[in-house]
XYZ file of C-alpha atoms in Angstrom:
427
model
C -14.231 -26.373 53.736
C -10.577 -27.488 53.146
C -7.912 -25.834 55.164
C -6.732 -22.465 53.660
C -3.211 -23.818 52.961
C -4.826 -26.561 50.945
C -7.020 -24.343 49.142
C -3.914 -21.931 48.401
C -2.178 -25.011 46.908
C -5.104 -25.742 44.752
C -5.562 -22.193 43.523
C -1.824 -22.148 42.664
C -2.193 -25.333 40.662
C -5.108 -23.686 38.872
C -2.892 -20.670 37.995
C -0.279 -23.036 36.697
C -2.733 -24.827 34.589
C -4.190 -21.746 33.020
C -0.901 -19.951 32.545
C 0.168 -21.274 29.180
C -3.165 -20.328 27.474
C -3.126 -17.388 24.963
C -5.995 -15.290 26.164
C -7.368 -12.023 24.574
C -10.636 -10.106 24.689
C -12.125 -12.788 22.243
C -11.213 -16.209 20.887
C -10.600 -19.656 21.786
C -8.167 -18.998 24.577
C -11.021 -17.394 26.530
C -13.124 -20.378 25.864
C -10.381 -22.835 26.830
C -9.918 -20.883 29.992
C -13.627 -21.041 30.750
C -13.803 -24.643 30.116
C -11.150 -25.359 32.809
C -12.973 -23.067 35.341
C -16.042 -24.933 34.444
C -14.467 -28.170 35.917
C -14.221 -26.328 39.351
C -17.828 -24.432 39.187
C -20.588 -24.848 36.647
C -20.724 -21.905 34.325
C -23.188 -20.519 31.944
C -21.340 -19.334 28.940
C -22.507 -16.459 26.682
C -21.474 -15.737 23.165
C -22.114 -12.281 21.834
C -21.826 -11.818 18.088
C -19.249 -9.438 16.393
C -20.939 -6.112 15.584
C -23.257 -6.184 18.513
C -23.740 -2.729 20.128
C -22.945 -2.681 23.766
C -23.541 0.744 25.256
C -21.078 3.060 23.549
C -19.001 0.153 22.178
C -19.222 -2.502 19.416
C -18.215 -6.176 19.888
C -15.132 -6.424 17.775
C -13.991 -9.302 15.459
C -12.793 -12.458 17.158
C -8.982 -12.984 17.116
C -7.361 -16.439 17.150
C -3.650 -17.309 16.606
C -1.980 -20.602 15.796
C 1.562 -19.755 15.466
C 3.990 -16.894 15.288
C 7.778 -16.472 15.025
C 10.598 -14.527 13.909
C 13.544 -16.431 12.219
C 17.094 -15.113 11.882
C 19.149 -15.092 8.758
C 20.191 -18.739 9.476
C 16.617 -19.805 9.852
C 16.586 -20.044 13.609
C 13.510 -19.106 15.517
C 14.795 -16.223 17.750
C 11.263 -15.201 18.971
C 8.671 -17.960 19.056
C 5.025 -17.737 19.989
C 5.144 -21.445 21.089
C 7.603 -20.636 23.841
C 5.296 -17.899 25.410
C 1.973 -16.244 24.255
C 3.446 -12.919 25.505
C 5.794 -12.935 22.444
C 3.110 -11.685 19.973
C 1.391 -8.362 20.125
C -2.202 -9.189 21.169
C -4.619 -8.987 18.211
C -1.888 -8.851 15.703
C -3.147 -9.173 11.993
C -1.620 -11.922 9.933
C 1.707 -11.422 8.357
C 4.083 -13.445 6.100
C 7.137 -11.558 4.997
C 10.995 -11.157 4.829
C 12.492 -7.972 5.771
C 15.672 -6.399 7.227
C 16.246 -5.950 10.885
C 16.000 -2.226 10.471
C 12.443 -2.489 9.207
C 11.613 -5.192 11.677
C 12.586 -3.064 14.648
C 9.553 -0.864 13.978
C 7.324 -3.808 15.218
C 9.365 -5.010 18.290
C 8.613 -4.096 21.815
C 11.040 -4.509 24.693
C 11.859 -3.444 28.305
C 15.165 -1.754 28.380
C 15.105 -1.240 32.089
C 14.517 -5.080 32.622
C 16.566 -6.450 29.672
C 15.639 -10.138 30.352
C 11.849 -9.607 30.681
C 9.332 -9.810 27.951
C 6.724 -7.066 27.842
C 2.840 -7.631 27.339
C 1.403 -5.407 24.661
C -1.811 -5.228 22.668
C -3.429 -3.550 19.696
C -7.043 -4.349 20.057
C -8.841 -1.588 18.074
C -6.039 -0.603 15.548
C -4.896 -3.151 12.866
C -1.309 -3.799 13.627
C 1.243 -6.517 14.053
C 4.215 -7.005 16.295
C 6.358 -8.980 18.684
C 7.462 -8.654 22.291
C 10.916 -9.896 23.292
C 13.595 -9.448 25.757
C 15.906 -6.486 25.237
C 18.960 -8.797 25.565
C 17.496 -11.018 22.758
C 17.057 -7.933 20.490
C 20.691 -6.812 21.248
C 21.954 -10.111 20.233
C 20.309 -10.152 16.735
C 22.708 -9.611 13.685
C 21.870 -7.557 10.820
C 20.325 -9.396 7.978
C 16.902 -10.544 6.496
C 14.438 -12.012 8.867
C 11.472 -14.181 8.135
C 8.481 -13.011 10.015
C 5.138 -14.860 10.403
C 1.980 -14.542 12.297
C -0.545 -17.069 11.580
C -3.766 -15.397 12.875
C -7.314 -14.696 11.968
C -9.370 -11.627 12.573
C -12.935 -12.561 11.563
C -16.433 -12.084 12.632
C -17.181 -14.346 15.662
C -18.151 -13.759 19.206
C -17.140 -12.394 22.438
C -17.254 -14.846 25.236
C -17.987 -14.406 29.042
C -19.487 -16.712 31.592
C -21.242 -16.441 34.828
C -21.806 -18.692 37.934
C -24.699 -18.125 40.302
C -24.821 -19.236 43.879
C -28.453 -18.924 44.953
C -29.157 -17.133 48.119
C -32.079 -16.406 50.380
C -33.161 -13.322 48.482
C -32.879 -12.312 44.856
C -30.784 -9.333 45.714
C -27.332 -9.749 44.382
C -23.674 -9.449 45.029
C -21.446 -9.612 41.968
C -17.825 -10.875 42.084
C -16.067 -9.990 38.615
C -12.699 -10.898 37.360
C -11.128 -10.500 33.863
C -10.156 -13.329 31.506
C -8.447 -11.566 28.663
C -4.731 -11.565 29.568
C -2.337 -14.205 28.302
C 0.370 -15.509 30.418
C 0.123 -13.224 33.446
C -0.211 -15.029 36.758
C -1.061 -12.163 39.246
C -2.706 -9.675 36.884
C -5.453 -12.064 35.790
C -5.023 -15.725 36.882
C -4.765 -15.161 40.653
C -8.012 -13.206 40.619
C -9.755 -16.034 38.497
C -8.516 -18.690 40.970
C -9.630 -16.727 44.199
C -13.168 -16.003 42.475
C -13.526 -19.742 41.677
C -12.633 -21.028 45.128
C -14.911 -18.254 46.679
C -17.686 -19.583 44.673
C -17.103 -23.058 45.611
C -16.955 -22.086 49.295
C -20.159 -20.153 49.277
C -22.002 -22.909 47.501
C -21.442 -25.070 50.579
C -23.331 -22.753 52.574
C -26.894 -21.046 52.225
C -25.952 -17.313 51.852
C -28.223 -14.614 52.477
C -27.552 -12.769 49.072
C -27.448 -14.365 45.674
C -23.788 -14.270 44.527
C -23.135 -13.871 40.746
C -19.604 -14.522 39.639
C -18.643 -12.887 36.276
C -15.788 -14.060 34.139
C -15.481 -11.562 31.365
C -12.723 -9.887 29.152
C -11.543 -6.608 30.662
C -13.467 -3.459 29.735
C -15.314 -4.677 26.806
C -16.644 -7.884 28.595
C -17.833 -5.912 31.666
C -19.572 -3.286 29.352
C -21.205 -6.251 27.388
C -22.429 -7.647 30.583
C -23.727 -4.322 31.836
C -25.500 -3.650 28.415
C -27.131 -7.103 28.421
C -28.228 -6.754 32.167
C -29.193 -3.111 32.190
C -32.886 -3.757 33.012
C -32.077 -6.086 36.026
C -28.942 -4.296 37.291
C -30.986 -2.724 40.074
C -30.725 -6.216 41.825
C -26.987 -5.685 42.382
C -26.733 -4.410 45.886
C -22.904 -4.906 46.294
C -19.990 -6.102 44.329
C -16.289 -6.644 44.261
C -13.630 -6.988 41.415
C -10.786 -9.228 42.038
C -7.379 -8.715 40.393
C -3.660 -8.893 41.369
C -4.776 -11.262 44.015
C -1.761 -13.362 44.648
C 1.506 -11.424 45.008
C 3.194 -11.065 48.349
C 2.270 -7.445 48.837
C -0.236 -6.098 51.475
C -3.921 -6.137 50.772
C -5.378 -2.992 48.962
C -8.975 -2.168 48.715
C -10.183 0.523 46.239
C -13.501 1.990 47.211
C -16.422 2.298 45.071
C -17.284 5.622 43.198
C -19.713 6.289 46.101
C -17.158 5.899 48.735
C -19.764 5.132 51.457
C -21.411 2.041 49.734
C -22.078 -0.867 52.196
C -19.204 -2.953 50.578
C -16.910 -0.107 51.267
C -17.809 -0.045 54.996
C -17.470 -3.645 55.262
C -14.080 -4.100 53.544
C -12.718 -1.219 55.770
C -14.136 -2.921 58.886
C -12.774 -6.435 58.091
C -9.405 -5.200 57.084
C -9.067 -3.059 60.206
C -10.422 -5.706 62.546
C -8.121 -8.292 61.076
C -5.009 -6.108 61.859
C -3.613 -7.320 58.497
C -1.389 -4.959 56.826
C -3.641 -3.090 54.409
C -4.235 -0.029 52.429
C -7.531 1.491 51.600
C -7.624 3.734 48.590
C -10.208 6.355 47.242
C -11.832 5.587 43.882
C -10.252 6.539 40.565
C -11.759 5.943 37.121
C -8.739 4.016 36.113
C -7.873 0.483 36.808
C -10.060 -2.719 36.416
C -13.752 -3.193 35.605
C -14.829 -1.402 38.920
C -14.812 1.741 36.689
C -17.567 0.165 34.430
C -19.792 -1.032 37.150
C -19.230 2.301 39.016
C -19.773 4.472 35.872
C -22.209 7.337 36.727
C -25.217 5.837 34.834
C -25.038 2.514 36.868
C -23.286 3.836 39.935
C -23.154 0.273 41.533
C -21.714 -0.247 44.886
C -18.635 -2.067 43.516
C -15.158 -1.884 45.037
C -11.952 -3.683 44.071
C -9.618 -5.982 46.213
C -6.076 -6.637 45.186
C -2.721 -6.907 46.871
C -0.352 -4.739 45.150
C -2.454 -2.634 43.107
C -2.914 -2.142 39.373
C 0.597 -1.193 37.857
C 2.091 -0.980 41.187
C 4.950 -3.621 40.950
C 7.676 -3.900 38.299
C 6.477 -7.346 37.145
C 3.211 -5.904 36.024
C 2.370 -6.796 32.441
C 5.744 -8.580 31.837
C 7.039 -12.100 31.699
C 8.158 -11.795 35.305
C 4.425 -12.153 36.319
C 4.635 -15.863 36.146
C 3.458 -18.577 38.645
C 6.567 -18.140 40.722
C 5.446 -14.608 41.376
C 2.287 -15.388 43.045
C 2.111 -17.689 46.257
C -0.519 -20.009 47.658
C -0.336 -18.166 50.930
C -1.140 -14.860 49.394
C -4.068 -16.274 47.368
C -5.307 -18.137 50.489
C -5.210 -14.798 52.417
C -7.087 -12.919 49.728
C -9.705 -15.639 49.759
C -9.955 -15.503 53.545
C -10.570 -11.782 53.445
C -13.335 -12.218 50.801
C -15.034 -14.843 52.945
C -14.663 -12.620 56.086
C -16.205 -9.707 54.269
C -19.010 -11.607 52.810
C -19.912 -13.120 56.119
C -20.429 -9.586 57.435
C -22.230 -8.374 54.265
C -24.457 -11.435 54.410
C -25.451 -10.867 58.152
C -25.448 -7.071 58.212
C -29.253 -6.035 58.697
C -31.041 -3.459 60.711
C -33.489 -4.512 63.439
C -36.386 -2.878 65.362
C -36.353 -3.187 69.190
C -39.799 -4.788 70.221
C -39.397 -3.613 73.836
C -38.023 -0.108 73.485
C -39.389 1.321 76.663
C -36.673 0.816 79.246
C -34.157 -2.063 79.284
C -35.897 -5.470 78.928
C -35.326 -7.987 81.564
C -32.795 -10.215 79.879
C -32.400 -12.703 82.881
C -36.056 -13.579 82.912
C -35.783 -14.617 79.350
C -32.851 -16.955 79.928
C -30.327 -14.751 77.882
C -28.004 -14.200 80.735
C -28.124 -17.798 81.591
C -27.351 -18.904 77.990
C -24.036 -17.275 78.253
C -22.940 -19.822 81.026
C -19.356 -19.956 81.604
C -18.326 -18.367 78.481
C -14.981 -16.457 78.671
C -16.647 -13.646 76.647
C -19.857 -13.557 78.670
C -19.341 -9.904 79.728
C -18.819 -8.889 76.067
C -21.739 -10.883 74.914
C -24.031 -9.273 77.491
C -22.645 -5.775 76.519
C -23.293 -6.740 72.811
C -27.026 -7.451 73.614
C -27.441 -4.114 75.291
C -25.772 -2.353 72.415
C -28.071 -4.111 69.948
C -31.083 -3.210 71.844
C -30.031 0.343 72.069
C -29.400 0.764 68.390
C -32.289 -1.422 67.100
C -34.327 1.567 65.724
C -34.784 0.390 62.108
C -32.022 2.857 61.110
C -28.750 1.312 62.534
C -27.306 -1.848 61.041
C -25.235 -4.529 62.943
C -22.166 -2.980 61.392
C -22.997 0.346 62.882
C -23.470 -1.344 66.301
C -20.045 -3.123 65.977
C -18.249 0.216 64.878
C -19.807 2.302 67.514
C -19.296 -0.030 70.391
C -15.959 -1.328 69.432
C -17.156 -4.962 69.693
C -16.395 -7.738 67.260
C -18.968 -8.095 64.413
C -19.445 -11.804 65.129
C -20.220 -10.985 68.800
C -22.867 -8.524 67.699
C -24.324 -10.732 65.111
C -24.661 -13.557 67.797
C -26.279 -11.086 70.109
C -28.682 -10.113 67.618
C -29.541 -13.866 67.030
C -30.218 -14.417 70.743
C -32.494 -11.362 70.904
C -34.263 -12.486 67.781
C -34.984 -15.867 69.484
C -36.311 -14.135 72.494
C -38.653 -11.969 70.366
C -37.093 -8.743 71.602
C -35.946 -7.550 68.102
C -37.074 -8.261 64.704
C -35.525 -7.481 61.220
């Protein structure tokens, strides 16, 4: 695998490449995004027609936009979609009109507390049109007649999502989900896509125990669509992680699954604590990203969410200030590293049965002590073997052993491998 610093730079380059595209919950911007991601990992793309019933929702009409602007009385474009996809209210219906500034103001969105930032706003399920602009731009507009144009279409089409699967040794799955519906927002959207993509590439170089399914879908409606189309096989999903806000400089934040005691919750708590990184672990709330869909009570999957500064927790959230300069290669590399560490534990965490449970087996006779040689951690490795033997009752996992003994998980897993090789335990 490339060094993390290299991976960080490559992820940041992917964010910069995806940033200009106008994404929404449907449309060509999503397809263009998936086409680029598909250059990094092979994707299976799914197109779900408008009107399809997906659980309690219906796939909406597809939205596409070609141009949009506001021109002042002198004909100058004072707000221009070509400059930033954030300038248009997402899912704006077509409009071509001339109106006074007083009437136009009813369709304008700004951030008075941050007068030079442009907000991100949408109107997915209510026909509306509008523009987002900096407060300082609005304040400078003179009275008069303004030309307003939104060259968009709302028509029957499709909702698009994609999957990438890394085959494992077993059919049981870990899902990794990220949303692909936001326009030019680097942290809330693109950093999660980049980390997921490079995590998929890293896992593909290995032979993981679980099968890993990466889901690139529009937020809310996309995850609901995936669940609706996979309801009969969702029992294969044993663990999951939603990635979002993965590239800012804040500390890592893990939001637990609805269960709170799912294996992914335990693994993430263990990995974050063991690494001694600045971190925060939050309880589940039914508000945030698509973990709330995967954890909805009918499915109740063991899916948590990993971010840095959490949902809506930073001023730049859903504004033009969430640009490629706001995310760093180092932060994305760190998020990727934590994912890899967590999945390494998840992949290796199993329960064993002691095949010689009556008294302590003679490890020296089997060469297990000799195998430690002059290792600096020989005493720790020996202690790990004894702990694994003690707790290999079919009910305790290696993570249980690590947590109870206070020993590093890798040391415990290595001890289990040695004991398996000596036929003293079996999975």
